[in-house]
Each structure stands twice: as C-alpha cells, then as structure tokens.
PDB file of C-alpha atoms in Angstrom:
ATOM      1  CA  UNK R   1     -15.536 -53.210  41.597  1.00 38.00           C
ATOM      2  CA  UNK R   2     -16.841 -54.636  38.248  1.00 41.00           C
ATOM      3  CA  UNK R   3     -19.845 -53.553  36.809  1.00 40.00           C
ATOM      4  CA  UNK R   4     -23.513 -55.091  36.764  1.00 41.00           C
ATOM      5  CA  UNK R   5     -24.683 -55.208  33.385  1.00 45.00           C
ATOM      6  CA  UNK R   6     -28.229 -56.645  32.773  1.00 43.00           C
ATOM      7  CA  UNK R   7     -30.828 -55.916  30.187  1.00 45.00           C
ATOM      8  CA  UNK R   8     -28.230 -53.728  28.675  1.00 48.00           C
ATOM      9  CA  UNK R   9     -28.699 -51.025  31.699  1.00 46.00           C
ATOM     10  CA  UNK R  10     -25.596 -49.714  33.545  1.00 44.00           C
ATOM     11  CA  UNK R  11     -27.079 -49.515  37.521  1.00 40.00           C
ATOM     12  CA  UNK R  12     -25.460 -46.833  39.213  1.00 41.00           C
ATOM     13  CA  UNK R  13     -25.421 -47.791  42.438  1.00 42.00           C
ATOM     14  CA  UNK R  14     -21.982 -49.878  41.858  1.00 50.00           C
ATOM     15  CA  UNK R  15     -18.946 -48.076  41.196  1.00 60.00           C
ATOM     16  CA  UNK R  16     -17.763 -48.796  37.690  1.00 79.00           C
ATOM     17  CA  UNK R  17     -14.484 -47.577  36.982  1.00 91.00           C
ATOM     18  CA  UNK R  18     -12.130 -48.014  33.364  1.00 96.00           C
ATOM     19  CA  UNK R  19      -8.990 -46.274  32.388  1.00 98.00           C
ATOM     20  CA  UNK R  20      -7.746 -45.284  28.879  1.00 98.00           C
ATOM     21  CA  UNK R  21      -4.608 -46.582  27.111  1.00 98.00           C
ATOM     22  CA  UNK R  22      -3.224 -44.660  24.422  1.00 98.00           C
ATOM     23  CA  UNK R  23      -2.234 -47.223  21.800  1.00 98.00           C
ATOM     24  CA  UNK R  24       1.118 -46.043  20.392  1.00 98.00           C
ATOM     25  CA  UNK R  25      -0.435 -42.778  21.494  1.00 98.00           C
ATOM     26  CA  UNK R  26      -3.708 -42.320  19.303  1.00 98.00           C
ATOM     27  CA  UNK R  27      -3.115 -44.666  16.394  1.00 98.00           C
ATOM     28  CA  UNK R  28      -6.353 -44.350  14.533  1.00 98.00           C
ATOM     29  CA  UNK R  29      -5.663 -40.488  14.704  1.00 98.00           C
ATOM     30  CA  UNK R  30      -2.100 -39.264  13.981  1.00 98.00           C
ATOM     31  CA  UNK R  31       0.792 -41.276  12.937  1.00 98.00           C
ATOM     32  CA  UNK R  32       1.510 -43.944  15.721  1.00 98.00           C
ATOM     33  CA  UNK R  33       4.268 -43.342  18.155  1.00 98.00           C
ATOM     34  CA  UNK R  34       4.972 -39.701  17.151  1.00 98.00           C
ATOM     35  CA  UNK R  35       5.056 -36.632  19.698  1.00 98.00           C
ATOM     36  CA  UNK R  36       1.569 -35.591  17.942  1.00 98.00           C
ATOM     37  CA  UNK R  37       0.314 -39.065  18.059  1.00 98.00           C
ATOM     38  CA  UNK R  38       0.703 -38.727  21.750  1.00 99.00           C
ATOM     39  CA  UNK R  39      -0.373 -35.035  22.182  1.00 98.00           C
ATOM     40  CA  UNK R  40      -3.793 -36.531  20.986  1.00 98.00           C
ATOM     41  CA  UNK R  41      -3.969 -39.428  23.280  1.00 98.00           C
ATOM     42  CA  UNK R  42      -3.268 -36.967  26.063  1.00 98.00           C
ATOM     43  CA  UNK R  43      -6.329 -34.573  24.511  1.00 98.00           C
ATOM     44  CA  UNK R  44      -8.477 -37.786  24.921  1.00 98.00           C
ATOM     45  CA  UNK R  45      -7.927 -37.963  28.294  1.00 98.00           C
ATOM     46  CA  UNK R  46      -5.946 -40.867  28.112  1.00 98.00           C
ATOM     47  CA  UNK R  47      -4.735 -42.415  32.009  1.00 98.00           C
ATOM     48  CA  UNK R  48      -2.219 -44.402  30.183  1.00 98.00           C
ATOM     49  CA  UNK R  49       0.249 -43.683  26.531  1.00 99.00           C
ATOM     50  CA  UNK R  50       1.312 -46.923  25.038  1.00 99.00           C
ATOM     51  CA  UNK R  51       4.453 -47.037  22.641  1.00 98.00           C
ATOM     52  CA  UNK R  52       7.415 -48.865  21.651  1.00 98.00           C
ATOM     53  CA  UNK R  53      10.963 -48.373  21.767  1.00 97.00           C
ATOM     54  CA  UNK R  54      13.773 -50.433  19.406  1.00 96.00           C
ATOM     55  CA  UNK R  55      17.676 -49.656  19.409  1.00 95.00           C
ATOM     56  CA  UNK R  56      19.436 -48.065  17.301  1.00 96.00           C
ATOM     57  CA  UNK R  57      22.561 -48.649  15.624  1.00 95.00           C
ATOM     58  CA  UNK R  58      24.729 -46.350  18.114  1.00 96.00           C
ATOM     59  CA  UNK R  59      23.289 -47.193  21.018  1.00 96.00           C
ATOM     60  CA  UNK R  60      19.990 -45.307  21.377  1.00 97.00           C
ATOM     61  CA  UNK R  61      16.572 -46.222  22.588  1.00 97.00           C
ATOM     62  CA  UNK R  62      14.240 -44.865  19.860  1.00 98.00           C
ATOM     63  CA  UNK R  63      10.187 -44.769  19.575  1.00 98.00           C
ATOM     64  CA  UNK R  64       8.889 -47.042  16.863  1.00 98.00           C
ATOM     65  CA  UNK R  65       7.388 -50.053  16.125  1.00 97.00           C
ATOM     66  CA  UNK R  66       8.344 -52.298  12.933  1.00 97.00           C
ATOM     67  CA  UNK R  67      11.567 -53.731  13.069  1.00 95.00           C
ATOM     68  CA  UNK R  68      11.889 -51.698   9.948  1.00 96.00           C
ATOM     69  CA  UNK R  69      11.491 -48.191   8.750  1.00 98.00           C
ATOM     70  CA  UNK R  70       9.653 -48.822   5.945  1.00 98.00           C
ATOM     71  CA  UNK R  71       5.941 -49.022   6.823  1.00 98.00           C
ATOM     72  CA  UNK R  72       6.506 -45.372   8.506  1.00 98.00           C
ATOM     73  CA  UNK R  73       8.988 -43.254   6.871  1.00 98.00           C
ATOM     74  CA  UNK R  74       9.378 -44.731   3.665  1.00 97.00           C
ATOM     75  CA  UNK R  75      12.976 -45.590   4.302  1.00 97.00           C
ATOM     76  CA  UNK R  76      14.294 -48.916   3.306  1.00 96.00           C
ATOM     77  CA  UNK R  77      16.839 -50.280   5.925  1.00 96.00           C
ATOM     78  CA  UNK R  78      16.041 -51.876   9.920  1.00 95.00           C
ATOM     79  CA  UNK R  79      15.834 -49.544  13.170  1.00 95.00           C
ATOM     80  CA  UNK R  80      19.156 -51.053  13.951  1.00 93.00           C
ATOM     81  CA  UNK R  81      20.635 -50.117  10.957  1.00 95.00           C
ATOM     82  CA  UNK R  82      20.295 -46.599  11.823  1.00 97.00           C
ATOM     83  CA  UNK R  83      21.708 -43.846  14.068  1.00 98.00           C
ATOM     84  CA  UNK R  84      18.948 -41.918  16.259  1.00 98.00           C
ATOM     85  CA  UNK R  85      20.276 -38.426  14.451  1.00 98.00           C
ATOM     86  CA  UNK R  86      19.355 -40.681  10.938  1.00 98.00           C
ATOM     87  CA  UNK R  87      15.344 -41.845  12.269  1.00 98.00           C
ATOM     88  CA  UNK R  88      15.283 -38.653  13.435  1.00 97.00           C
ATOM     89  CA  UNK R  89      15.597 -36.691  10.183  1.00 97.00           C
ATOM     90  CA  UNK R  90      12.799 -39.364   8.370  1.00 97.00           C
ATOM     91  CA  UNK R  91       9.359 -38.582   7.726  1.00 98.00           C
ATOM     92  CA  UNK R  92       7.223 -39.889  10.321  1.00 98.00           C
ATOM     93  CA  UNK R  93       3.920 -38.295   9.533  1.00 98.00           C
ATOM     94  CA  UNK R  94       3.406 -38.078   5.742  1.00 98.00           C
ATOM     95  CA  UNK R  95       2.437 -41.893   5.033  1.00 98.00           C
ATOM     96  CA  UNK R  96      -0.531 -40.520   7.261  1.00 98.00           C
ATOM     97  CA  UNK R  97      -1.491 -38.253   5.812  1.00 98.00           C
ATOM     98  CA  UNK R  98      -0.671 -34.748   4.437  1.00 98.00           C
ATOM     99  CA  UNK R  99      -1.704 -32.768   7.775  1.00 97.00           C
ATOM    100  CA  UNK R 100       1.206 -34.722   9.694  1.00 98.00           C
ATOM    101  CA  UNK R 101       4.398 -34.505   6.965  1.00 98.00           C
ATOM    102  CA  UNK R 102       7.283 -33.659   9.087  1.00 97.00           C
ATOM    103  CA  UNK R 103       6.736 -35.550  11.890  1.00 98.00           C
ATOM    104  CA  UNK R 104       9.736 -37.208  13.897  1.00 98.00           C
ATOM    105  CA  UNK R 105      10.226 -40.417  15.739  1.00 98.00           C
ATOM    106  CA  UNK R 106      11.185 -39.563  19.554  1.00 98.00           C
ATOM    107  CA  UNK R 107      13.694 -40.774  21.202  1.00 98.00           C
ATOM    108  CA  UNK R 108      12.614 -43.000  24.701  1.00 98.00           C
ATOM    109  CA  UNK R 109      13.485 -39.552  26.717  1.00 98.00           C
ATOM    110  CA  UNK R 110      11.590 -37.172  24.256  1.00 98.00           C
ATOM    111  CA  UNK R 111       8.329 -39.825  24.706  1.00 98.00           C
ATOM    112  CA  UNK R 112       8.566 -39.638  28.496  1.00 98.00           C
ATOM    113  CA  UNK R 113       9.509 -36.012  28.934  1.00 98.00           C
ATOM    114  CA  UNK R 114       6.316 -35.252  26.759  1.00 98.00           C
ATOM    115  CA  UNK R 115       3.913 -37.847  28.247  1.00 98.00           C
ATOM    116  CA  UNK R 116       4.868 -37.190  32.114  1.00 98.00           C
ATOM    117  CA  UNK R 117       3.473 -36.112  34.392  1.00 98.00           C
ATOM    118  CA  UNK R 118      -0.216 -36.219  32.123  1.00 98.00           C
ATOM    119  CA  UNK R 119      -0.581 -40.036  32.005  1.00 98.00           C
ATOM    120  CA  UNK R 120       1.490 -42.869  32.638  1.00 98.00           C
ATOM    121  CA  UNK R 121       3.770 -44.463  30.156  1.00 98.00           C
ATOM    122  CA  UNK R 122       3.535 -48.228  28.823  1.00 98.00           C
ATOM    123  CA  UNK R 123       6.592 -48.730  27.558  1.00 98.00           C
ATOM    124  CA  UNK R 124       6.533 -52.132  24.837  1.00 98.00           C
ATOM    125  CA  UNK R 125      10.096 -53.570  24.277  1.00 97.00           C
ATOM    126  CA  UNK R 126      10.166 -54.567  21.187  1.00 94.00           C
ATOM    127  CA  UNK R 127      11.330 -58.372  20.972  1.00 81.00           C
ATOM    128  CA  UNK R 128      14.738 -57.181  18.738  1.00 72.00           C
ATOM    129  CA  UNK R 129      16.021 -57.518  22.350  1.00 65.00           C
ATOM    130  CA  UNK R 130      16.328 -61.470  22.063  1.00 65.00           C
ATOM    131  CA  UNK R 131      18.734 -60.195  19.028  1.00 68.00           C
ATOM    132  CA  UNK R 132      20.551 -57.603  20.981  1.00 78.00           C
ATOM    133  CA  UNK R 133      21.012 -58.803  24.484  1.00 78.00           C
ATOM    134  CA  UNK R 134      22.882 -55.398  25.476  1.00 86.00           C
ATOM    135  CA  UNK R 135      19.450 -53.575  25.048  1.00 92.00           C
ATOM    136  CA  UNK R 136      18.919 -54.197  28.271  1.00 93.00           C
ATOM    137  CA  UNK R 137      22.288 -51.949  29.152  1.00 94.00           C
ATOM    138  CA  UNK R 138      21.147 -49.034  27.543  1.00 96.00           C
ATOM    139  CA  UNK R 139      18.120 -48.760  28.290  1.00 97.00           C
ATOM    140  CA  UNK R 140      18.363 -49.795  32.122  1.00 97.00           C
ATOM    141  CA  UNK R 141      19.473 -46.412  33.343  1.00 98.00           C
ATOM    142  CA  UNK R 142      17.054 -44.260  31.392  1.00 98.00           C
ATOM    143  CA  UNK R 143      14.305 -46.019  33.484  1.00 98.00           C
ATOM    144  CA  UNK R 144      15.935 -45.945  36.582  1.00 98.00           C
ATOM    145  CA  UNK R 145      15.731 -41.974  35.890  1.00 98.00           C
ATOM    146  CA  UNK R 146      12.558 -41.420  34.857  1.00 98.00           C
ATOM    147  CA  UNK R 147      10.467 -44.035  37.697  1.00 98.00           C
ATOM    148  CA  UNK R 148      12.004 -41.310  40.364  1.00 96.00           C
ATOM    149  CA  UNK R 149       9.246 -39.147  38.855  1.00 95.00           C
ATOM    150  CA  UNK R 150       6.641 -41.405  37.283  1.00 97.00           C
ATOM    151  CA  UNK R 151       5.136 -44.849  37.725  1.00 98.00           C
ATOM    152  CA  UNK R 152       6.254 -46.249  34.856  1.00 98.00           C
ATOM    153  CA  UNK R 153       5.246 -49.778  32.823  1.00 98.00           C
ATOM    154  CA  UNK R 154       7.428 -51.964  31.091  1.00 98.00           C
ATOM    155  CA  UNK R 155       5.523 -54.552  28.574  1.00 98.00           C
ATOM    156  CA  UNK R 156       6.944 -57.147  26.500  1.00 96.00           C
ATOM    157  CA  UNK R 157       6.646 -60.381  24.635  1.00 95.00           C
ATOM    158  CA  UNK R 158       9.573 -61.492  25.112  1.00 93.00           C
ATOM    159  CA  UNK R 159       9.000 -62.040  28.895  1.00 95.00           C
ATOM    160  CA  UNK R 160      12.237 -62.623  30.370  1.00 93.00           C
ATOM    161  CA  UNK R 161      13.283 -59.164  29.964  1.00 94.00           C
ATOM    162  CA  UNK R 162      10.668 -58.338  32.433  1.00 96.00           C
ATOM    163  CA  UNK R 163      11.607 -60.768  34.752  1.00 96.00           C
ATOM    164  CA  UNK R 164      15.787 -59.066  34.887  1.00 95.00           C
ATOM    165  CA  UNK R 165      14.344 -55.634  34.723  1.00 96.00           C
ATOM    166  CA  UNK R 166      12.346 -56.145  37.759  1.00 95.00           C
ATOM    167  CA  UNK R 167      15.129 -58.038  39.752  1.00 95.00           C
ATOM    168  CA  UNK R 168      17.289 -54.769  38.695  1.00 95.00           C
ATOM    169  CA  UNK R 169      14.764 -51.972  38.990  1.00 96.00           C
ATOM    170  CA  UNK R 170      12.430 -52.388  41.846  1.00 91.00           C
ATOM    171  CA  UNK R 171      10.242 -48.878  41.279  1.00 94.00           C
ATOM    172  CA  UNK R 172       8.898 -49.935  37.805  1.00 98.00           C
ATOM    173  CA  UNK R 173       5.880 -52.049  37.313  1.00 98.00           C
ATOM    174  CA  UNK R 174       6.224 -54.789  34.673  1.00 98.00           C
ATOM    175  CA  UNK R 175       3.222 -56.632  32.415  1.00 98.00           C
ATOM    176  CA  UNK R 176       3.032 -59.677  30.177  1.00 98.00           C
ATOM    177  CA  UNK R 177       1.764 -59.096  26.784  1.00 97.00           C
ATOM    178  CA  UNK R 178       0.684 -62.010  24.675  1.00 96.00           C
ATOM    179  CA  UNK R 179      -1.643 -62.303  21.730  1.00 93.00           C
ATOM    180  CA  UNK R 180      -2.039 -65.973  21.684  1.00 88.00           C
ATOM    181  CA  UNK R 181      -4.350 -68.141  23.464  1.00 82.00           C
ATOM    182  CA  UNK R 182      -2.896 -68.548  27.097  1.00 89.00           C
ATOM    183  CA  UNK R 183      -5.146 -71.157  29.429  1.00 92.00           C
ATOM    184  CA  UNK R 184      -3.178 -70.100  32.525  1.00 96.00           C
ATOM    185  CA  UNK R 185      -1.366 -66.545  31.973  1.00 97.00           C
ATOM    186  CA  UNK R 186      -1.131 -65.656  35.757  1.00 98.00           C
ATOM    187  CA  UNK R 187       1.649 -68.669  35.560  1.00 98.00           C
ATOM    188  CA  UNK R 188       3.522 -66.781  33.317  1.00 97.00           C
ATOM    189  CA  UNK R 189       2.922 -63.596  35.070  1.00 98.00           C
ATOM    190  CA  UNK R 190       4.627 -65.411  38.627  1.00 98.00           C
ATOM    191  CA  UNK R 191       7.190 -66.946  36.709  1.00 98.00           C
ATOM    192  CA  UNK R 192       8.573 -63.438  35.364  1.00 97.00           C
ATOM    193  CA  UNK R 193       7.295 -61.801  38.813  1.00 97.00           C
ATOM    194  CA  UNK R 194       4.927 -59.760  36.627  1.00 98.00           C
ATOM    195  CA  UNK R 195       2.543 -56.997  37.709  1.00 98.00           C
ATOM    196  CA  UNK R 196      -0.379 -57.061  35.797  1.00 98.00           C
ATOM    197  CA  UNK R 197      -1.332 -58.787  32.115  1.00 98.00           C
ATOM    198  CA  UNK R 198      -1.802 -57.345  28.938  1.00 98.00           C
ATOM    199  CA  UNK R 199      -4.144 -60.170  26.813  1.00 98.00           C
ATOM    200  CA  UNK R 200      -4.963 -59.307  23.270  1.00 97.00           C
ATOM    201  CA  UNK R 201      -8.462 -58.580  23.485  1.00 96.00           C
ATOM    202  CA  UNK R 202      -9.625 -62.032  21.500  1.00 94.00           C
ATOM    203  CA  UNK R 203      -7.328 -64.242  23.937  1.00 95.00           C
ATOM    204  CA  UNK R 204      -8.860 -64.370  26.854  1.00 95.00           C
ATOM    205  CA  UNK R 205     -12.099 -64.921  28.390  1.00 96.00           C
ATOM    206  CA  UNK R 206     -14.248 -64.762  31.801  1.00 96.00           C
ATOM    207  CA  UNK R 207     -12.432 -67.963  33.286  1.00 96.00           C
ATOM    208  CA  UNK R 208      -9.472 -66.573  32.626  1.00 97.00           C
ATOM    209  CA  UNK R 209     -10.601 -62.665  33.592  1.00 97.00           C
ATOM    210  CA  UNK R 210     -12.149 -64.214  36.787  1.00 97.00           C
ATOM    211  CA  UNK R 211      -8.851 -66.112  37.995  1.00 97.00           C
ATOM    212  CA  UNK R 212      -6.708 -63.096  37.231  1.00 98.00           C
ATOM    213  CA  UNK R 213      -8.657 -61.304  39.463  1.00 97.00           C
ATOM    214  CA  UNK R 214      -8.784 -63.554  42.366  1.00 97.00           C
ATOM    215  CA  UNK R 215      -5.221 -63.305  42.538  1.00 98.00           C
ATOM    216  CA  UNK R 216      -4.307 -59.358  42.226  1.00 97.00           C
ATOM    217  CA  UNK R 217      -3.373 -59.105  38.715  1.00 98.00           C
ATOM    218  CA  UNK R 218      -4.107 -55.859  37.027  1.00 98.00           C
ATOM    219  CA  UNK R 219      -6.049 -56.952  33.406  1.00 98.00           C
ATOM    220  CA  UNK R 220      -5.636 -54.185  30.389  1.00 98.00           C
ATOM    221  CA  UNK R 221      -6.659 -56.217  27.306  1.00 98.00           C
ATOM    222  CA  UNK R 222      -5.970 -54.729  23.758  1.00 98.00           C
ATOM    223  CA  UNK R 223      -6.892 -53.329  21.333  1.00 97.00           C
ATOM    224  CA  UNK R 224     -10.123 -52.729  21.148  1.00 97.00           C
ATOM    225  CA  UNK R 225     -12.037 -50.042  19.179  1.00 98.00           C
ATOM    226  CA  UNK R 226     -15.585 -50.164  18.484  1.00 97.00           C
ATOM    227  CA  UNK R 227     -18.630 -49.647  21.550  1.00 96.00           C
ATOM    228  CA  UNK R 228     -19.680 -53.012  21.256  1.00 96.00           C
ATOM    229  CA  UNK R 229     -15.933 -54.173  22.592  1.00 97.00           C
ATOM    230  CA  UNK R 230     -15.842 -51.468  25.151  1.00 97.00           C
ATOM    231  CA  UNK R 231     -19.273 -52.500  26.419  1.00 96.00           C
ATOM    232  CA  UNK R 232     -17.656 -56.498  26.496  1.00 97.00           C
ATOM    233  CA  UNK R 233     -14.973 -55.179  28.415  1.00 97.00           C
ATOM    234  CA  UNK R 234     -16.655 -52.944  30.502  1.00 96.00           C
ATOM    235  CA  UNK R 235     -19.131 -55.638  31.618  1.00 94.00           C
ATOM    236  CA  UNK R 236     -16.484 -58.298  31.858  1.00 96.00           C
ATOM    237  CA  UNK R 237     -14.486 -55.430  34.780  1.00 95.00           C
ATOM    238  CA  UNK R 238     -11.125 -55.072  33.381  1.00 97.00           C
ATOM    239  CA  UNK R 239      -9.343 -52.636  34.561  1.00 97.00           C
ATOM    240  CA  UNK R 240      -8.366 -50.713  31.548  1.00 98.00           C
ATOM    241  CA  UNK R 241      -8.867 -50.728  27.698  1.00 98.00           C
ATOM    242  CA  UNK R 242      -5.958 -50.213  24.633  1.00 98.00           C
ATOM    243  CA  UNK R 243      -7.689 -48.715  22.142  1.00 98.00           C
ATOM    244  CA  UNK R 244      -6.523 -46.836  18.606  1.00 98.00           C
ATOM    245  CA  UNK R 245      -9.282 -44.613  19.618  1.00 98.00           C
ATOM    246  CA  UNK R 246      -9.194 -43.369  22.995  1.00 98.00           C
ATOM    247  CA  UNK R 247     -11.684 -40.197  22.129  1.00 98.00           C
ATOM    248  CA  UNK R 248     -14.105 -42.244  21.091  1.00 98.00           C
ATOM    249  CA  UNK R 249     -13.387 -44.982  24.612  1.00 98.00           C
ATOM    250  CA  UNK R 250     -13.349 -41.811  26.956  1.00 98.00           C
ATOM    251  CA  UNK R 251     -16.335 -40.243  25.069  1.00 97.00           C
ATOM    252  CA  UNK R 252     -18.722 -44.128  25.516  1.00 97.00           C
ATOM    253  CA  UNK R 253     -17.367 -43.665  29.207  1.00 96.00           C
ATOM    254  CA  UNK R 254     -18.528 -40.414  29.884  1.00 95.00           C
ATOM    255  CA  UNK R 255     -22.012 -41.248  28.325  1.00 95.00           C
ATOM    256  CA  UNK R 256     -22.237 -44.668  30.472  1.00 92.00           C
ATOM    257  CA  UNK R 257     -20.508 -42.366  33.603  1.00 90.00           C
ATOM    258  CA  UNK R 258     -18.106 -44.575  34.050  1.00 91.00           C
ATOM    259  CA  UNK R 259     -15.505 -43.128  36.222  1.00 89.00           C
ATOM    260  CA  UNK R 260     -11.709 -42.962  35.467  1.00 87.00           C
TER     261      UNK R 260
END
C-alpha cells in the first residue's frame, strides 16, 4: 500500500513497505560491479544487486559497465576487445581507492553464484547488444540455469532484447529502463511484454507513478541517494529504490520503520 505522508509524519497505521537495490552493488562504497562491491550491498541489506554484464571478445558474459576498460582498470582497449581471462587479470579496485587494489571483474556466473540466494539479481544488458546481435546466444543459457534457482531480472535500454528474452525464457522477469522523459512508459512496457519499469528517478512523476500502478507494473526508479529523495519516493509508493548508497536507504528505512 503506499504511504500517507502529511505534515512530514509517517502514520503507522498503513503498511509502508520499500525494498533496496544495490546499484552495481554499492557504488558509492567499493568499486562498482566488483565481488566486494556486492558483498557490501548484501551487508546493507540490500533485497535487490544491480549490475551489468558486456561480452567479451571470446564469447563471455562479463560484469562491467563502460563500453571500455578505461574508467575502471586503467586499461586502454573496449570490453569486446578482450578475453574474460584478460578483464580478469586488470585492476578493478585501485582507481577506488587503495583499500580495494586487486579487485577483479566477475564473470555473469561469479556475480550470480555470489549474490544468490541473499538478494535478487538485476541484471542490465548493456546496449553493445544492438552491436553484437549473438549476445543474446551466449548469454541465453546462463539464465535459463540460474532462474531454476532464483527469480531473476533482466533490464535494458535497448528494449527489444527484453521482449525475445521473454518469448524464449518464460521464468525470468524483464524491466524497461529509460532515463529520458517517457509520457506513457507502460506502452513501452506492453509492447516488449515487460514486467515492471525502471524510470530514472528525474523522469517520471505522480501521473505517470499513478497510471503505472493502476495497471500492475512494478515501479523501481533510480538512482537516488540523499533522504530528501528517499522521502520523495517513499511518499510517492514506489516499490523499490536504486541507490549508490543502500546503507544509508536501509538505515532512513529502519528509522521511518518502513518495512522491507
């Protein structure tokens, strides 16, 4: 049920309920998208770990976000560029800082062995799939594994992969992420056969939050990181919250007892 929020008071008497995501982990703690990174989403009490996944250059679904290696490991060149056994032996930690050098990029099965059974992956395709259409080959039959022992979600902007995943994969749940204004996102969400939406936090608003909710769809804006947001949010009764920071979100719910 959403929350009642008047005169800046919380009343108890409705159930108020708001679940974690883990953005690529616990971004604004550990070095995004990294075993550790997850480790202290998890510690957070995180319900759901966020991260993305590129392939590699022999065939591999890794864990990382920019298209190139650069921002992360220091190491000039594209994801696709690269073998897994290469990423693997970069420094994923150190542009952190010091307290993380050493840290590796996971592979997608080394990210959902370590997040599962804890907290639910959100897996992000990256949108390098529009440039390698045999992605979707690869990386089919590691999800058809893993959502025999997890509910697992698939998120992309590039929205037609969602739409062939879900014709081929019927256990997984799929969302549309966008970061641009959208007036009627549930259309996109029905054209794709879509499970839920994931707005950027600044792209939507109660018109939109409102019809979303009269017809079933799961809302889990990102990212948002500071109380004022959460309280926003919180008011507004999405269902869940991307944050950078999911200590601080799970510590503002505890104090507001919110339940999870």
């Amino acid at each position: 049920m959403s929350p009642i929020l008047l005169e800046n008071k919380i009343y108890l008497w409705y159930i108020i309920t708001m679940k974690i995501i883990g953005h690529r982990g616990a971004k604004g703690l550990a070095p995004e998208n990294t075993l550790i990174s997850f480790k202290k989403g998890l510690e957070s009490n995180a319900d759901y770990i966020e991260f993305d996944i590129q392939l590699t250059k022999d065939n591999k679904v890794a864990v990382i976000h920019d298209y190139s290696l650069q921002r992360t490991t220091g190491i000039n060149g594209l994801v696709s560029e690269f073998t897994l056994a290469e990423i693997k032996k970069a420094d994923a930690g150190a542009w952190f800082s010091e307290e993380f050098r050493g840290q590796q990029l996971p592979s997608l099965e080394e990210a959902l062995d370590f997040i599962i059974p804890k907290a639910i992956p959100v897996i992000e395709i990256k949108m390098s799939y529009f440039y390698n259409p045999d992605f979707k080959k690869y990386l089919t039959p590691i999800l058809e594994e893993y959502s025999k022992k997890s509910h697992l979600i698939v998120i992309s902007f590039f929205h037609p992969i969602l739409k062939e995943l879900k014709n081929d994969l019927k256990n997984i749940e799929t969302a549309v992420l966008y970061n641009s204004a959208l007036t009627a996102p549930w259309q996109v969400a029905e054209s794709v056969k879509a499970d839920a939406v994931h707005p950027r936090a600044d792209s939507i608003n109660m018109d939109i939050i409102n019809e979303l909710k009269k017809r079933g769809y799961p809302i889990r804006p990102w990212v948002i990181n500071t109380e004022k947001e959460f309280k926003i949010f919180l008011d507004a009764g999405v269902d869940a919250l991307g944050t950078d920071f999911p200590n601080i979100l799970n510590e503002f719910l505890s104090q507001n007892n919110v339940s999870k």
